[in-house]
Coordinates of N, CA and C in Angstrom, one line a residue:
M1 N 14.1 30.7 -7.2 CA 13.1 29.9 -6.6 C 13.7 29.0 -5.5
A2 N 13.0 29.1 -4.3 CA 13.5 28.3 -3.2 C 13.3 26.8 -3.3
S3 N 14.2 26.1 -2.8 CA 14.1 24.6 -2.9 C 13.0 24.1 -1.9
E4 N 12.4 23.0 -2.3 CA 11.4 22.4 -1.4 C 12.0 21.8 -0.2
A5 N 11.4 22.0 1.0 CA 11.9 21.4 2.2 C 11.8 19.8 2.1
T6 N 12.8 19.2 2.6 CA 12.8 17.7 2.6 C 13.0 17.2 4.1
E7 N 13.1 18.0 5.1 CA 13.2 17.6 6.4 C 12.7 18.7 7.4
I8 N 12.2 18.3 8.6 CA 11.9 19.2 9.6 C 12.3 18.6 10.9
K9 N 13.0 19.4 11.8 CA 13.4 19.0 13.1 C 12.8 20.0 14.1
E10 N 12.1 19.4 15.1 CA 11.3 20.2 16.1 C 11.0 19.4 17.3
D11 N 11.3 19.9 18.5 CA 10.8 19.4 19.7 C 11.0 17.9 19.9
G12 N 12.2 17.4 19.6 CA 12.5 15.9 19.8 C 11.9 15.1 18.7
C13 N 11.5 15.7 17.6 CA 11.0 15.0 16.4 C 11.8 15.4 15.2
Y14 N 12.0 14.4 14.4 CA 12.7 14.6 13.1 C 11.9 13.8 12.0
V15 N 11.6 14.5 10.9 CA 10.9 13.9 9.8 C 11.6 14.2 8.5
G16 N 11.6 13.3 7.6 CA 12.3 13.6 6.3 C 11.8 12.8 5.2
L17 N 11.9 13.3 4.0 CA 11.6 12.7 2.7 C 12.9 12.7 1.9
T18 N 13.2 11.6 1.2 CA 14.4 11.6 0.4 C 14.3 10.7 -0.8
H19 N 15.0 11.0 -1.8 CA 15.1 10.1 -3.0 C 16.3 9.2 -2.9
G20 N 17.1 9.4 -1.9 CA 18.3 8.6 -1.7 C 18.1 7.4 -0.8
H21 N 19.1 6.5 -0.8 CA 19.0 5.3 0.1 C 18.9 5.8 1.5
L22 N 18.1 5.0 2.3 CA 17.9 5.2 3.7 C 19.1 4.6 4.5
N23 N 19.5 5.3 5.6 CA 20.6 4.9 6.4 C 20.1 4.6 7.8
L24 N 20.0 3.3 8.2 CA 19.5 3.0 9.5 C 20.3 3.6 10.6
Q25 N 21.6 3.6 10.5 CA 22.4 4.2 11.6 C 22.2 5.7 11.8
S26 N 22.1 6.4 10.7 CA 21.9 7.9 10.9 C 20.5 8.2 11.5
V27 N 19.5 7.3 11.2 CA 18.2 7.6 11.8 C 18.2 7.2 13.3
V28 N 18.9 6.1 13.7 CA 19.0 5.7 15.1 C 19.8 6.8 15.8
D29 N 20.8 7.4 15.2 CA 21.6 8.4 15.8 C 20.8 9.7 16.1
R30 N 19.7 9.9 15.3 CA 18.9 11.1 15.6 C 18.1 11.0 16.9
V31 N 17.9 9.7 17.4 CA 17.1 9.6 18.6 C 17.9 9.1 19.8
R32 N 19.2 8.9 19.5 CA 20.0 8.4 20.6 C 20.2 9.5 21.7
S33 N 20.1 9.1 23.0 CA 20.2 10.0 24.1 C 20.6 9.3 25.4
P34 N 21.3 10.0 26.2 CA 21.6 9.4 27.5 C 20.4 9.1 28.4
Q35 N 19.3 9.8 28.1 CA 18.0 9.7 28.8 C 17.2 8.5 28.4
A36 N 17.6 7.9 27.3 CA 16.9 6.7 26.7 C 17.4 5.4 27.2
G37 N 16.5 4.6 27.7 CA 16.9 3.2 28.0 C 16.5 2.2 26.9
A38 N 15.9 2.7 25.9 CA 15.5 1.9 24.8 C 15.4 2.7 23.5
I39 N 15.9 2.0 22.4 CA 15.7 2.6 21.1 C 15.0 1.4 20.3
V40 N 13.9 1.7 19.6 CA 13.3 0.8 18.7 C 13.4 1.3 17.3
M41 N 13.8 0.5 16.4 CA 13.9 0.9 14.9 C 13.0 0.0 14.1
F42 N 12.2 0.6 13.2 CA 11.4 -0.2 12.2 C 12.0 0.2 10.9
A43 N 12.2 -0.8 10.0 CA 12.6 -0.6 8.7 C 11.6 -1.4 7.8
G44 N 10.9 -0.6 7.0 CA 9.9 -1.2 6.0 C 10.7 -1.4 4.7
T45 N 10.7 -2.7 4.2 CA 11.4 -3.0 2.9 C 10.5 -3.4 1.8
T46 N 10.9 -3.3 0.6 CA 10.2 -3.8 -0.6 C 10.3 -5.3 -0.7
R47 N 9.2 -6.0 -0.6 CA 9.2 -7.5 -0.7 C 9.0 -7.8 -2.2
D48 N 9.3 -9.1 -2.5 CA 9.3 -9.5 -3.9 C 8.0 -10.0 -4.4
N49 N 6.9 -9.9 -3.6 CA 5.6 -10.4 -4.1 C 4.5 -9.6 -3.4
F50 N 3.3 -9.6 -4.0 CA 2.1 -9.1 -3.3 C 1.0 -9.9 -3.9
G51 N 0.2 -10.5 -3.1 CA -1.0 -11.3 -3.5 C -0.6 -12.4 -4.5
G52 N 0.6 -13.0 -4.4 CA 1.0 -14.1 -5.3 C 1.6 -13.6 -6.6
K53 N 1.7 -12.3 -6.8 CA 2.3 -11.7 -8.0 C 3.7 -11.3 -7.7
P54 N 4.7 -11.5 -8.7 CA 6.0 -11.1 -8.5 C 6.1 -9.5 -8.6
V55 N 6.6 -8.9 -7.6 CA 6.8 -7.4 -7.7 C 8.2 -7.1 -8.2
K56 N 8.3 -6.2 -9.1 CA 9.5 -5.7 -9.7 C 10.2 -4.6 -8.9
E57 N 9.3 -3.7 -8.4 CA 9.8 -2.5 -7.6 C 8.6 -1.8 -7.1
L58 N 8.8 -0.9 -6.2 CA 7.8 0.1 -5.7 C 8.2 1.5 -6.1
Q59 N 7.3 2.3 -6.3 CA 7.6 3.7 -6.6 C 6.7 4.5 -5.7
Y60 N 7.3 5.5 -5.0 CA 6.6 6.4 -4.1 C 6.7 7.8 -4.5
S61 N 5.6 8.5 -4.4 CA 5.6 9.9 -4.6 C 4.8 10.6 -3.5
A62 N 5.1 11.9 -3.3 CA 4.4 12.7 -2.2 C 4.3 14.1 -2.6
Y63 N 3.4 14.8 -2.0 CA 3.4 16.2 -2.0 C 4.1 16.6 -0.7
N64 N 5.4 16.9 -0.9 CA 6.4 17.1 0.2 C 5.9 18.0 1.3
P65 N 5.5 19.2 1.0 CA 5.1 20.1 2.2 C 4.0 19.6 3.0
L66 N 3.0 19.0 2.5 CA 1.9 18.4 3.2 C 2.3 17.2 3.9
A67 N 3.1 16.3 3.2 CA 3.5 15.0 3.8 C 4.4 15.3 5.1
L68 N 5.3 16.3 4.9 CA 6.2 16.6 6.1 C 5.4 17.1 7.3
R69 N 4.4 18.0 7.0 CA 3.6 18.5 8.1 C 2.8 17.4 8.8
T70 N 2.3 16.5 8.0 CA 1.5 15.4 8.6 C 2.4 14.5 9.4
M71 N 3.6 14.2 8.8 CA 4.6 13.3 9.6 C 5.0 14.0 10.9
L72 N 5.2 15.3 10.9 CA 5.6 16.0 12.1 C 4.4 16.0 13.1
S73 N 3.2 16.2 12.6 CA 2.1 16.1 13.5 C 1.9 14.8 14.2
I74 N 2.1 13.7 13.4 CA 2.1 12.3 14.0 C 3.2 12.2 15.0
C75 N 4.4 12.6 14.7 CA 5.5 12.4 15.6 C 5.3 13.2 16.9
K76 N 4.9 14.4 16.8 CA 4.7 15.2 18.0 C 3.6 14.6 18.9
S77 N 2.5 14.1 18.3 CA 1.5 13.5 19.1 C 2.0 12.2 19.8
I78 N 2.7 11.4 19.1 CA 3.2 10.2 19.7 C 4.3 10.5 20.7
H79 N 5.1 11.5 20.5 CA 6.1 11.9 21.4 C 5.5 12.2 22.7
A80 N 4.4 13.0 22.7 CA 3.7 13.4 23.9 C 3.0 12.3 24.6
E81 N 2.3 11.5 23.8 CA 1.4 10.4 24.3 C 2.3 9.3 25.0
H82 N 3.4 9.0 24.5 CA 4.2 7.9 25.1 C 5.4 8.4 25.9
G83 N 5.6 9.7 26.1 CA 6.7 10.2 26.9 C 8.0 9.9 26.3
L84 N 8.2 10.0 25.0 CA 9.4 9.7 24.3 C 10.5 10.7 24.6
V85 N 11.7 10.2 24.4 CA 12.9 11.1 24.4 C 13.0 11.7 23.0
A86 N 12.8 10.9 21.9 CA 12.9 11.4 20.6 C 12.2 10.4 19.6
I87 N 11.9 10.9 18.4 CA 11.3 10.1 17.4 C 11.8 10.6 16.0
A88 N 12.1 9.7 15.1 CA 12.5 10.1 13.8 C 11.7 9.2 12.8
M89 N 11.3 9.8 11.7 CA 10.5 9.1 10.6 C 11.0 9.6 9.3
V90 N 11.6 8.7 8.5 CA 12.1 9.1 7.2 C 11.5 8.2 6.1
H91 N 10.9 8.8 5.1 CA 10.3 8.0 4.0 C 11.1 8.2 2.7
R92 N 11.3 7.2 2.0 CA 12.0 7.3 0.7 C 11.0 7.5 -0.4
L93 N 11.4 8.3 -1.4 CA 10.5 8.5 -2.5 C 11.2 8.0 -3.8
G94 N 10.5 7.9 -4.9 CA 11.0 7.4 -6.1 C 11.0 5.9 -6.1
V95 N 11.9 5.3 -6.9 CA 11.9 3.9 -7.1 C 12.6 3.3 -5.9
V96 N 12.0 2.2 -5.3 CA 12.6 1.5 -4.2 C 12.7 0.0 -4.6
P97 N 13.9 -0.5 -5.0 CA 14.0 -1.9 -5.5 C 13.7 -2.9 -4.4
I98 N 13.5 -4.2 -4.8 CA 13.3 -5.3 -3.9 C 14.4 -5.3 -2.9
G99 N 14.0 -5.5 -1.6 CA 15.0 -5.6 -0.5 C 15.5 -4.3 0.1
E100 N 15.2 -3.2 -0.5 CA 15.6 -1.9 0.0 C 14.6 -1.3 0.9
E101 N 15.0 -0.4 1.8 CA 14.1 0.2 2.7 C 13.3 1.4 2.1
S102 N 12.0 1.5 2.4 CA 11.2 2.6 1.9 C 10.8 3.5 3.1
I103 N 10.9 3.0 4.3 CA 10.6 3.9 5.5 C 11.4 3.4 6.7
L104 N 11.9 4.3 7.5 CA 12.6 4.1 8.7 C 11.9 4.9 9.8
I105 N 11.6 4.2 10.9 CA 11.1 4.9 12.1 C 11.9 4.5 13.3
A106 N 12.4 5.4 14.0 CA 13.2 5.2 15.2 C 12.6 6.0 16.4
V107 N 12.4 5.3 17.5 CA 11.9 6.0 18.7 C 12.8 5.6 19.9
S108 N 13.0 6.6 20.7 CA 13.7 6.4 22.0 C 12.9 6.8 23.1
A109 N 13.0 6.0 24.2 CA 12.2 6.3 25.4 C 12.9 5.8 26.6
P110 N 12.5 6.3 27.8 CA 13.2 5.8 29.0 C 13.1 4.3 29.2
H111 N 12.0 3.7 28.7 CA 11.7 2.3 28.9 C 11.2 1.7 27.7
R112 N 11.5 0.4 27.5 CA 11.2 -0.4 26.3 C 9.7 -0.4 25.9
Q113 N 8.8 -0.6 26.9 CA 7.4 -0.7 26.5 C 6.9 0.5 25.8
A114 N 7.2 1.7 26.2 CA 6.8 2.9 25.5 C 7.4 3.0 24.1
A115 N 8.6 2.6 24.0 CA 9.3 2.6 22.7 C 8.6 1.6 21.7
W116 N 8.3 0.4 22.1 CA 7.7 -0.6 21.3 C 6.3 0.0 20.8
R117 N 5.5 0.4 21.8 CA 4.2 0.9 21.4 C 4.2 2.1 20.5
A118 N 5.1 3.0 20.8 CA 5.2 4.2 20.0 C 5.7 3.9 18.6
G119 N 6.6 3.0 18.4 CA 7.1 2.6 17.1 C 6.0 2.1 16.2
E120 N 5.2 1.2 16.8 CA 4.1 0.6 16.0 C 3.0 1.6 15.7
Q121 N 2.7 2.4 16.6 CA 1.7 3.5 16.4 C 2.2 4.5 15.3
A122 N 3.5 4.8 15.3 CA 4.0 5.7 14.4 C 3.9 5.2 12.9
L123 N 4.2 3.9 12.8 CA 4.1 3.2 11.5 C 2.6 3.2 11.0
E124 N 1.7 2.8 11.9 CA 0.3 2.7 11.5 C -0.3 4.1 11.2
D125 N 0.0 5.1 12.0 CA -0.5 6.4 11.7 C 0.1 7.0 10.4
C126 N 1.4 6.7 10.1 CA 2.0 7.1 8.9 C 1.3 6.5 7.7
K127 N 1.1 5.2 7.7 CA 0.5 4.5 6.6 C -1.0 5.0 6.4
E128 N -1.6 5.4 7.5 CA -3.0 5.8 7.4 C -3.2 7.2 7.0
R129 N -2.2 8.1 7.3 CA -2.5 9.6 7.2 C -1.5 10.3 6.3
V130 N -0.3 9.9 6.1 CA 0.7 10.7 5.4 C 0.4 10.6 3.9
E131 N 0.6 11.8 3.3 CA 0.3 12.0 1.8 C 1.5 11.4 1.0
V132 N 1.6 10.1 1.0 CA 2.6 9.4 0.2 C 1.8 8.4 -0.6
W133 N 2.1 8.3 -1.9 CA 1.4 7.4 -2.7 C 2.4 6.3 -3.2
K134 N 1.9 5.1 -3.3 CA 2.7 3.9 -3.7 C 2.2 3.3 -5.0
R135 N 3.1 3.0 -5.9 CA 2.8 2.3 -7.1 C 3.6 1.0 -7.1
E136 N 2.9 -0.1 -7.2 CA 3.5 -1.4 -7.3 C 3.7 -1.8 -8.7
E137 N 4.9 -2.0 -9.1 CA 5.3 -2.5 -10.5 C 5.5 -4.0 -10.4
F138 N 4.7 -4.7 -11.2 CA 4.7 -6.2 -11.3 C 5.5 -6.6 -12.5
E139 N 6.1 -7.8 -12.4 CA 6.8 -8.4 -13.5 C 5.8 -8.7 -14.6
G140 N 6.0 -8.3 -15.8 CA 5.2 -8.7 -16.9 C 3.8 -8.1 -17.0
E141 N 3.5 -7.1 -16.2 CA 2.2 -6.4 -16.3 C 2.2 -5.0 -15.8
D142 N 1.2 -4.3 -16.0 CA 1.1 -2.9 -15.6 C 1.1 -2.7 -14.1
G143 N 1.6 -1.6 -13.6 CA 1.7 -1.3 -12.2 C 0.3 -0.9 -11.7
I144 N 0.2 -0.8 -10.4 CA -1.0 -0.5 -9.7 C -0.7 0.6 -8.6
W145 N -1.5 1.7 -8.6 CA -1.4 2.6 -7.5 C -2.2 2.0 -6.4
R146 N -1.6 2.0 -5.2 CA -2.2 1.3 -4.0 C -2.2 2.3 -2.9
A147 N -3.2 2.2 -2.1 CA -3.2 3.0 -0.9 C -2.0 2.6 -0.1
N148 N -1.4 3.5 0.6 CA -0.2 3.1 1.3 C -0.6 2.5 2.6
R149 N -1.3 1.4 2.5 CA -1.9 0.6 3.6 C -1.8 -0.8 3.3
D150 N -1.4 -1.7 4.3 CA -1.3 -3.1 4.1 C -2.6 -3.7 3.6
G151 N -2.5 -4.4 2.5 CA -3.7 -5.1 2.0 C -4.8 -4.3 1.3
A152 N -4.7 -2.9 1.3 CA -5.7 -2.1 0.7 C -5.7 -2.3 -0.8
A153 N -6.9 -2.3 -1.3 CA -7.0 -2.6 -2.8 C -6.4 -1.5 -3.6
G154 N -5.8 -1.9 -4.7 CA -5.2 -0.9 -5.6 C -6.1 -0.9 -6.8
R155 N -5.8 0.0 -7.7 CA -6.6 0.1 -9.0 C -5.7 0.5 -10.1
K156 N -5.9 0.1 -11.3 CA -5.2 0.4 -12.4 C -5.6 1.9 -12.8
V157 N -4.6 2.7 -13.0 CA -4.8 4.1 -13.4 C -4.1 4.4 -14.7
S158 N -4.9 4.9 -15.6 CA -4.3 5.4 -16.9 C -4.0 6.9 -16.7
R159 N -2.8 7.2 -16.9 CA -2.4 8.6 -16.8 C -1.2 8.9 -17.7
P160 N -1.0 10.1 -18.1 CA 0.2 10.4 -18.9 C 1.4 10.3 -18.0
E161 N 2.5 9.8 -18.6 CA 3.8 9.6 -17.8 C 4.3 10.9 -17.1
S162 N 3.9 12.0 -17.6 CA 4.4 13.3 -17.0 C 3.7 13.7 -15.8
T163 N 2.6 13.1 -15.5 CA 1.8 13.4 -14.3 C 2.5 12.9 -13.0
P164 N 2.9 13.9 -12.1 CA 3.7 13.5 -11.0 C 3.0 12.7 -9.9
H165 N 1.7 12.8 -9.8 CA 1.0 12.1 -8.7 C -0.3 11.4 -9.2
P166 N -0.7 10.3 -8.5 CA -1.9 9.6 -8.9 C -3.1 10.5 -8.7
P167 N -4.2 10.2 -9.4 CA -5.4 11.0 -9.3 C -6.0 10.9 -7.9

């Protein structure tokens, strides 16, 4: 049985999913180029609270083939729209403890304005469209599956522990 793809590299775009720790320098190095006058890096980290509740950890799951295709589509579109040199987007899956990175996005462009705009757009498009699901685990209570979107309402889901994805 072939192993499931965890990364795609194509046309100045790199996307990846991993259960390992994210490495900021390796993602920056994927977009580094002599044609780039600017590199912008975004690192999304697990914070210790949400809505006044103490967060224990976040858990991310994905349908990898679809998530990777969506991530690549986003990156290609942003690459073309902003005239980027390169763009890289890597999302961590599994348990992400407090203070650790869950997503890294790096963009390089000839000028800083394009890099800033592209980086923000890449993050917002990723959170809006990519098939990654987030479960917030709170101290002393059940976790909540939450849309991978800032402030979006979550809901308690009862499911067998062996089910790999939320309903």
